[in-house]
Amino acid sequence: MHTELSTLCSVWLQSLRQIVSIFLASAFSLPLMADPSQPNVLLILSDDHSVPHISCYEDVNTTKFHITPNLQKFAEQGMRFDRAYTTAPQCAPSRISIFACRSPVGLGVTRFAQPAREDVPFFTDVLRAGGYWVGLDGRHHHLDGRIREAEHIDTALRHAGMQNLEKRFDHLVRSAGTKGSGLDQVSKRIEAALDTVPNNKPFFLYFGFNQPHRKFSATFDGIDPAKLELPPDWPDLPEVRIDYARYLASVRELDQGFGQIMQLLVERGIEDNTLVLFMGDNGEALLRGKGTLYDRGTHVPLLIRWPGHVAPHSESSALVCGTDLGPMILEACGMKPAGGMTGKSFVGELTGKKQI
């Protein structure tokens, strides 16, 4: 009797193991579904773009010549930050600071040609470890010191651990921005990136516009230099007015490209679950702008839309800077910053639950 019972138990346990094995195999073969509470994230940076050059900031010139209708509409759908500042008035320090969530001085990155070290964590590393697909497209070569047409420099940087983006992103399109206006390529590039996102993953995608960086490729049709209002500290010269008109025309191109991206989100049916951030990397490349600590060198636009979380037509006077974007994105996605990140999340400010 004891032998029969032992045999029966052995058979039962073996059957149970088979059932459990089949269950586990089935479970792990099924695709993991993305957590619906985790938003997709789209971060868009303009290049050399100060606060005065978007109509939603009550700028006279962009309003008068109807230069930024898409950004105006976007601002009305979310929150406009009136006191957003870059951590540096130059491209490389500012962009690396955004991704590393630390000050340029703390990173040792204070000039154009100083890329991020491999041992410096990005907030996108945290997102990726947490299950996000992460992609990078557009103007981003500042992040790892990519030197075009200088292979020996690239090789040296790679050996020093300063060209490491391939290890950090699921999708990486190396580009210094868009050629010419490049408007015909913007939506195609975003669409190509989104096509590679697995169905079971939320995504983070960064896109960097070249506009309105010099050299201004745009003509300034429809913008009359003689009717522009110049800052009081600028010399009122024909050359200055024409240069300013070209800059504003480049801002107009940026707005058109931005509108394409927003339309693509609608067409794909993902706009309601996508947190979209638009920010300038640093100030305008005009008088007393980029490369200086004047307001036009560091005061940048920051617009954020997050349907269901951020009330439309919102405005904030909270003081925020580039280092704060990563911690805010991580909190919105249910994650915490990596050690050493000094930026502060402002999700509470966005949602109205806590003022900063």
Short mmCIF file of C-alpha atoms in Angstrom, two decimals:
data_model
loop_
_atom_site.label_atom_id
_atom_site.label_comp_id
_atom_site.label_asym_id
_atom_site.label_seq_id
_atom_site.Cartn_x
_atom_site.Cartn_y
_atom_site.Cartn_z
CA MET A 1 0.00 0.00 0.00
CA HIS A 2 2.82 2.33 0.91
CA THR A 3 4.61 1.53 -2.36
CA GLU A 4 1.45 2.16 -4.40
CA LEU A 5 0.91 5.50 -2.63
CA SER A 6 4.50 6.54 -3.29
CA THR A 7 4.15 5.63 -6.95
CA LEU A 8 0.87 7.55 -7.21
CA CYS A 9 2.42 10.63 -5.58
CA SER A 10 5.42 10.40 -7.89
CA VAL A 11 3.20 10.26 -10.97
CA TRP A 12 1.09 13.13 -9.64
CA LEU A 13 4.15 15.30 -8.99
CA GLN A 14 5.56 14.52 -12.42
CA SER A 15 2.28 15.50 -14.03
CA LEU A 16 2.18 18.68 -11.96
CA ARG A 17 5.69 19.59 -13.07
CA GLN A 18 4.69 19.09 -16.70
CA ILE A 19 1.62 21.27 -16.27
CA VAL A 20 3.66 24.00 -14.57
CA SER A 21 6.34 23.77 -17.26
CA ILE A 22 3.77 24.11 -20.02
CA PHE A 23 2.16 27.05 -18.23
CA LEU A 24 5.46 28.85 -17.74
CA ALA A 25 6.55 28.23 -21.31
CA SER A 26 3.25 29.59 -22.57
CA ALA A 27 3.44 32.58 -20.27
CA PHE A 28 6.94 33.53 -21.37
CA SER A 29 6.14 33.01 -25.04
CA LEU A 30 3.29 35.50 -24.88
CA PRO A 31 4.18 39.12 -25.71
CA LEU A 32 4.38 41.39 -22.70
CA MET A 33 1.78 44.12 -22.95
CA ALA A 34 2.86 47.71 -22.36
CA ASP A 35 1.60 49.16 -19.11
CA PRO A 36 -1.17 51.58 -20.18
CA SER A 37 -0.27 53.84 -17.24
CA GLN A 38 3.17 54.44 -18.74
CA PRO A 39 3.04 57.15 -21.39
CA ASN A 40 5.03 57.27 -24.56
CA VAL A 41 7.43 60.21 -24.45
CA LEU A 42 8.49 62.50 -27.28
CA LEU A 43 11.16 65.12 -26.56
CA ILE A 44 11.70 67.72 -29.28
CA LEU A 45 14.51 70.27 -29.12
CA SER A 46 14.91 73.32 -31.31
CA ASP A 47 18.40 74.71 -31.85
CA ASP A 48 19.36 78.26 -30.81
CA HIS A 49 15.83 79.29 -29.93
CA SER A 50 14.97 81.91 -27.32
CA VAL A 51 11.66 82.62 -25.60
CA PRO A 52 10.76 85.74 -27.63
CA HIS A 53 10.34 83.78 -30.84
CA ILE A 54 7.06 81.92 -30.31
CA SER A 55 3.72 83.68 -30.47
CA CYS A 56 2.42 81.95 -27.32
CA TYR A 57 4.97 83.99 -25.37
CA GLU A 58 3.21 87.10 -26.66
CA ASP A 59 5.97 87.92 -29.11
CA VAL A 60 5.01 90.77 -31.39
CA ASN A 61 6.91 89.64 -34.49
CA THR A 62 5.93 85.95 -34.55
CA THR A 63 2.34 86.99 -33.92
CA LYS A 64 2.32 89.74 -36.55
CA PHE A 65 3.69 87.48 -39.29
CA HIS A 66 1.90 84.30 -38.17
CA ILE A 67 5.17 82.40 -37.80
CA THR A 68 4.39 79.73 -35.18
CA PRO A 69 0.74 78.59 -35.52
CA ASN A 70 1.51 74.94 -34.71
CA LEU A 71 3.49 75.74 -31.58
CA GLN A 72 0.75 78.19 -30.60
CA LYS A 73 -1.87 75.44 -30.89
CA PHE A 74 0.35 73.02 -28.98
CA ALA A 75 0.85 75.52 -26.15
CA GLU A 76 -2.92 75.93 -25.84
CA GLN A 77 -3.27 72.16 -25.40
CA GLY A 78 -0.90 71.99 -22.43
CA MET A 79 1.35 74.06 -20.19
CA ARG A 80 3.63 76.96 -21.04
CA PHE A 81 6.59 77.55 -18.74
CA ASP A 82 7.57 81.20 -18.46
CA ARG A 83 10.79 80.69 -16.50
CA ALA A 84 12.56 77.81 -18.22
CA TYR A 85 16.30 78.16 -18.62
CA THR A 86 19.08 76.22 -20.24
CA THR A 87 22.01 75.18 -18.06
CA ALA A 88 24.48 76.62 -20.58
CA PRO A 89 24.20 79.00 -23.53
CA GLN A 90 25.91 76.49 -25.84
CA CYS A 91 24.73 73.33 -27.60
CA ALA A 92 26.92 70.52 -26.23
CA PRO A 93 26.87 71.44 -22.52
CA SER A 94 23.14 72.13 -22.64
CA ARG A 95 22.14 68.90 -24.38
CA ILE A 96 24.40 66.65 -22.32
CA SER A 97 23.07 68.33 -19.20
CA ILE A 98 19.51 67.51 -20.27
CA PHE A 99 20.28 63.82 -20.78
CA ALA A 100 22.56 63.43 -17.75
CA CYS A 101 20.30 65.55 -15.48
CA ARG A 102 23.37 67.25 -14.04
CA SER A 103 25.00 70.65 -14.46
CA PRO A 104 27.65 71.05 -17.17
CA VAL A 105 30.21 72.07 -14.54
CA GLY A 106 29.48 68.93 -12.53
CA LEU A 107 29.92 66.88 -15.68
CA GLY A 108 33.11 68.64 -16.72
CA VAL A 109 31.45 69.59 -20.00
CA THR A 110 31.70 73.32 -20.57
CA ARG A 111 32.62 73.64 -24.24
CA PHE A 112 31.27 72.65 -27.65
CA ALA A 113 33.58 69.69 -28.23
CA GLN A 114 33.33 67.93 -24.87
CA PRO A 115 31.11 64.83 -25.14
CA ALA A 116 29.60 62.80 -22.32
CA ARG A 117 31.61 60.00 -20.76
CA GLU A 118 30.36 56.44 -20.89
CA ASP A 119 30.20 56.25 -17.09
CA VAL A 120 27.75 59.16 -16.91
CA PRO A 121 24.20 57.74 -16.81
CA PHE A 122 21.49 59.30 -18.96
CA PHE A 123 17.86 59.34 -17.91
CA THR A 124 17.21 57.34 -21.07
CA ASP A 125 19.38 54.56 -19.62
CA VAL A 126 16.92 54.34 -16.72
CA LEU A 127 13.95 54.30 -19.10
CA ARG A 128 15.52 51.54 -21.15
CA ALA A 129 16.30 49.44 -18.09
CA GLY A 130 12.67 49.93 -17.07
CA GLY A 131 11.34 48.43 -20.30
CA TYR A 132 11.14 51.44 -22.60
CA TRP A 133 12.27 51.44 -26.22
CA VAL A 134 14.50 54.52 -26.60
CA GLY A 135 15.37 56.28 -29.84
CA LEU A 136 17.43 59.24 -30.96
CA ASP A 137 17.17 61.14 -34.24
CA GLY A 138 17.93 64.57 -35.62
CA ARG A 139 20.54 66.93 -34.25
CA HIS A 140 22.29 65.06 -31.45
CA HIS A 141 25.95 64.71 -32.43
CA HIS A 142 26.90 66.95 -29.52
CA LEU A 143 26.13 64.12 -27.11
CA ASP A 144 29.15 62.00 -28.01
CA GLY A 145 31.50 64.29 -29.87
CA ARG A 146 30.81 62.93 -33.32
CA ILE A 147 33.19 64.77 -35.64
CA ARG A 148 32.15 64.46 -39.25
CA GLU A 149 34.94 63.87 -41.78
CA ALA A 150 37.50 63.40 -38.99
CA GLU A 151 37.80 59.65 -38.49
CA HIS A 152 40.99 59.84 -36.42
CA ILE A 153 39.25 62.08 -33.89
CA ASP A 154 36.21 59.81 -33.84
CA THR A 155 38.46 56.81 -33.18
CA ALA A 156 40.23 58.55 -30.31
CA LEU A 157 36.94 59.56 -28.73
CA ARG A 158 35.61 56.03 -29.09
CA HIS A 159 38.66 54.57 -27.35
CA ALA A 160 38.20 57.11 -24.55
CA GLY A 161 34.64 55.91 -24.00
CA MET A 162 33.13 59.12 -25.31
CA GLN A 163 31.35 57.72 -28.35
CA ASN A 164 28.92 55.34 -26.76
CA LEU A 165 25.45 56.19 -28.04
CA GLU A 166 25.17 52.91 -29.94
CA LYS A 167 25.13 51.12 -26.59
CA ARG A 168 22.50 53.41 -25.10
CA PHE A 169 19.73 53.53 -27.70
CA ASP A 170 17.56 51.04 -29.58
CA HIS A 171 17.28 53.39 -32.55
CA LEU A 172 20.02 55.82 -33.51
CA VAL A 173 20.11 57.92 -36.65
CA ARG A 174 23.30 59.91 -36.82
CA SER A 175 22.60 63.33 -38.16
CA ALA A 176 23.59 66.88 -37.41
CA GLY A 177 20.07 67.91 -38.22
CA THR A 178 18.09 68.34 -41.39
CA LYS A 179 19.69 69.34 -44.68
CA GLY A 180 18.35 72.62 -45.90
CA SER A 181 14.88 72.88 -44.53
CA GLY A 182 14.46 69.10 -44.57
CA LEU A 183 10.75 69.50 -44.00
CA ASP A 184 9.92 66.71 -46.43
CA GLN A 185 11.96 64.31 -44.29
CA VAL A 186 10.78 65.12 -40.76
CA SER A 187 7.61 63.04 -40.63
CA LYS A 188 9.28 60.23 -42.62
CA ARG A 189 12.08 59.99 -40.09
CA ILE A 190 9.73 59.99 -37.12
CA GLU A 191 7.55 57.40 -38.81
CA ALA A 192 10.57 55.20 -39.58
CA ALA A 193 11.59 55.36 -35.93
CA LEU A 194 8.13 54.50 -34.62
CA ASP A 195 7.90 51.58 -37.04
CA THR A 196 10.71 49.87 -35.14
CA VAL A 197 9.05 50.13 -31.71
CA PRO A 198 7.85 46.69 -30.48
CA ASN A 199 4.10 46.54 -29.85
CA ASN A 200 4.69 45.49 -26.26
CA LYS A 201 6.85 48.46 -25.29
CA PRO A 202 6.23 52.13 -24.53
CA PHE A 203 8.67 54.41 -26.30
CA PHE A 204 10.86 57.42 -25.68
CA LEU A 205 11.89 59.27 -28.82
CA TYR A 206 14.09 62.34 -29.05
CA PHE A 207 14.12 64.48 -32.18
CA GLY A 208 16.43 67.45 -32.60
CA PHE A 209 15.64 70.10 -35.18
CA ASN A 210 18.45 71.99 -36.86
CA GLN A 211 16.27 75.09 -37.07
CA PRO A 212 16.68 77.92 -36.29
CA HIS A 213 20.47 77.38 -36.14
CA ARG A 214 22.72 79.32 -38.48
CA LYS A 215 23.23 79.27 -41.42
CA PHE A 216 19.62 80.24 -41.97
CA SER A 217 18.53 78.33 -45.07
CA ALA A 218 15.11 79.87 -45.31
CA THR A 219 14.00 82.74 -47.48
CA PHE A 220 12.01 85.32 -45.59
CA ASP A 221 9.03 85.61 -47.93
CA GLY A 222 6.14 87.26 -46.14
CA ILE A 223 8.32 88.74 -43.40
CA ASP A 224 9.00 92.42 -44.00
CA PRO A 225 12.30 93.37 -42.33
CA ALA A 226 11.23 97.01 -42.20
CA LYS A 227 8.20 96.12 -40.06
CA LEU A 228 10.03 94.03 -37.47
CA GLU A 229 10.28 95.33 -33.94
CA LEU A 230 13.90 95.12 -32.82
CA PRO A 231 15.08 94.76 -29.22
CA PRO A 232 16.11 98.18 -27.87
CA ASP A 233 19.75 97.13 -27.50
CA TRP A 234 20.15 96.15 -31.18
CA PRO A 235 21.48 98.57 -33.79
CA ASP A 236 18.73 99.49 -36.23
CA LEU A 237 20.54 98.67 -39.46
CA PRO A 238 19.21 97.09 -42.69
CA GLU A 239 21.66 94.19 -42.31
CA VAL A 240 20.41 93.48 -38.80
CA ARG A 241 16.79 93.55 -39.92
CA ILE A 242 17.43 91.16 -42.82
CA ASP A 243 19.37 88.77 -40.60
CA TYR A 244 16.55 88.82 -38.07
CA ALA A 245 13.98 88.18 -40.81
CA ARG A 246 15.96 85.13 -41.94
CA TYR A 247 16.08 83.86 -38.37
CA LEU A 248 12.31 84.20 -38.00
CA ALA A 249 11.82 82.41 -41.32
CA SER A 250 13.90 79.55 -39.92
CA VAL A 251 11.65 79.52 -36.86
CA ARG A 252 8.72 79.26 -39.27
CA GLU A 253 10.30 76.18 -40.84
CA LEU A 254 10.74 74.69 -37.39
CA ASP A 255 7.06 75.26 -36.69
CA GLN A 256 6.05 73.57 -39.93
CA GLY A 257 8.16 70.51 -39.10
CA PHE A 258 6.75 70.43 -35.59
CA GLY A 259 3.25 70.47 -37.02
CA GLN A 260 4.07 67.43 -39.16
CA ILE A 261 5.15 65.48 -36.09
CA MET A 262 2.00 66.37 -34.17
CA GLN A 263 -0.15 65.31 -37.13
CA LEU A 264 1.69 61.99 -37.29
CA LEU A 265 0.80 61.28 -33.66
CA VAL A 266 -2.85 61.88 -34.53
CA GLU A 267 -2.70 59.62 -37.58
CA ARG A 268 -1.16 56.82 -35.52
CA GLY A 269 -3.74 57.23 -32.77
CA ILE A 270 -1.15 57.72 -30.04
CA GLU A 271 -1.48 61.39 -29.18
CA ASP A 272 -3.60 60.74 -26.08
CA ASN A 273 -0.98 58.51 -24.47
CA THR A 274 2.09 60.49 -25.48
CA LEU A 275 3.80 63.02 -23.24
CA VAL A 276 5.28 65.62 -25.58
CA LEU A 277 7.90 68.16 -24.55
CA PHE A 278 9.21 71.01 -26.68
CA MET A 279 12.23 73.02 -25.56
CA GLY A 280 15.01 75.18 -26.96
CA ASP A 281 18.52 73.91 -26.31
CA ASN A 282 19.90 77.43 -25.75
CA GLY A 283 19.31 80.97 -26.87
CA GLU A 284 19.20 82.54 -30.30
CA ALA A 285 22.39 82.99 -32.35
CA LEU A 286 21.74 86.71 -32.55
CA LEU A 287 23.02 89.75 -30.67
CA ARG A 288 23.35 89.13 -26.92
CA GLY A 289 22.01 85.62 -27.34
CA LYS A 290 23.79 82.28 -27.69
CA GLY A 291 27.16 82.12 -25.93
CA THR A 292 26.22 84.86 -23.46
CA LEU A 293 24.48 84.94 -20.09
CA TYR A 294 22.03 87.59 -21.19
CA ASP A 295 18.40 86.55 -20.99
CA ARG A 296 18.24 85.83 -24.71
CA GLY A 297 21.16 83.42 -24.33
CA THR A 298 19.66 81.25 -21.59
CA HIS A 299 15.88 81.85 -21.44
CA VAL A 300 14.26 79.20 -23.64
CA PRO A 301 10.74 78.06 -24.52
CA LEU A 302 9.35 75.03 -22.72
CA LEU A 303 5.93 73.68 -23.70
CA ILE A 304 4.51 70.38 -22.42
CA ARG A 305 1.37 68.48 -23.41
CA TRP A 306 0.20 65.39 -21.54
CA PRO A 307 -3.48 64.64 -22.23
CA GLY A 308 -5.46 63.71 -19.14
CA HIS A 309 -2.74 64.99 -16.81
CA VAL A 310 -1.98 68.57 -17.82
CA ALA A 311 -4.84 71.04 -18.14
CA PRO A 312 -5.06 72.90 -21.47
CA HIS A 313 -4.19 76.61 -21.51
CA SER A 314 -1.99 76.19 -18.43
CA GLU A 315 0.84 78.55 -17.55
CA SER A 316 3.58 78.15 -14.97
CA SER A 317 5.99 80.63 -13.42
CA ALA A 318 7.98 77.82 -11.77
CA LEU A 319 11.74 78.07 -12.26
CA VAL A 320 12.90 75.00 -14.20
CA CYS A 321 15.96 74.14 -16.26
CA GLY A 322 17.25 71.44 -18.57
CA THR A 323 18.46 69.17 -15.76
CA ASP A 324 14.87 68.84 -14.53
CA LEU A 325 13.42 67.31 -17.70
CA GLY A 326 14.81 63.81 -17.12
CA PRO A 327 13.60 63.43 -13.51
CA MET A 328 10.19 64.75 -14.56
CA ILE A 329 9.97 62.25 -17.42
CA LEU A 330 11.10 59.40 -15.16
CA GLU A 331 8.49 60.20 -12.52
CA ALA A 332 5.79 60.41 -15.19
CA CYS A 333 6.88 56.92 -16.29
CA GLY A 334 6.91 55.54 -12.74
CA MET A 335 10.69 55.50 -12.27
CA LYS A 336 13.32 57.20 -10.14
CA PRO A 337 16.47 59.05 -11.26
CA ALA A 338 19.84 57.33 -11.20
CA GLY A 339 22.38 58.21 -8.54
CA GLY A 340 24.19 61.48 -9.12
CA MET A 341 21.37 63.12 -11.06
CA THR A 342 20.72 66.51 -9.50
CA GLY A 343 17.69 67.66 -11.49
CA LYS A 344 14.31 67.84 -9.77
CA SER A 345 11.04 66.50 -11.08
CA PHE A 346 8.20 68.96 -11.57
CA VAL A 347 5.38 66.52 -12.30
CA GLY A 348 3.41 68.07 -9.45
CA GLU A 349 3.63 71.46 -11.13
CA LEU A 350 2.43 69.95 -14.40
CA THR A 351 -0.54 68.15 -12.90
CA GLY A 352 -1.47 70.90 -10.48
CA LYS A 353 -0.99 68.64 -7.45
CA LYS A 354 2.07 70.42 -6.08
CA GLN A 355 3.57 73.79 -6.83
CA ILE A 356 7.33 74.32 -6.92
#
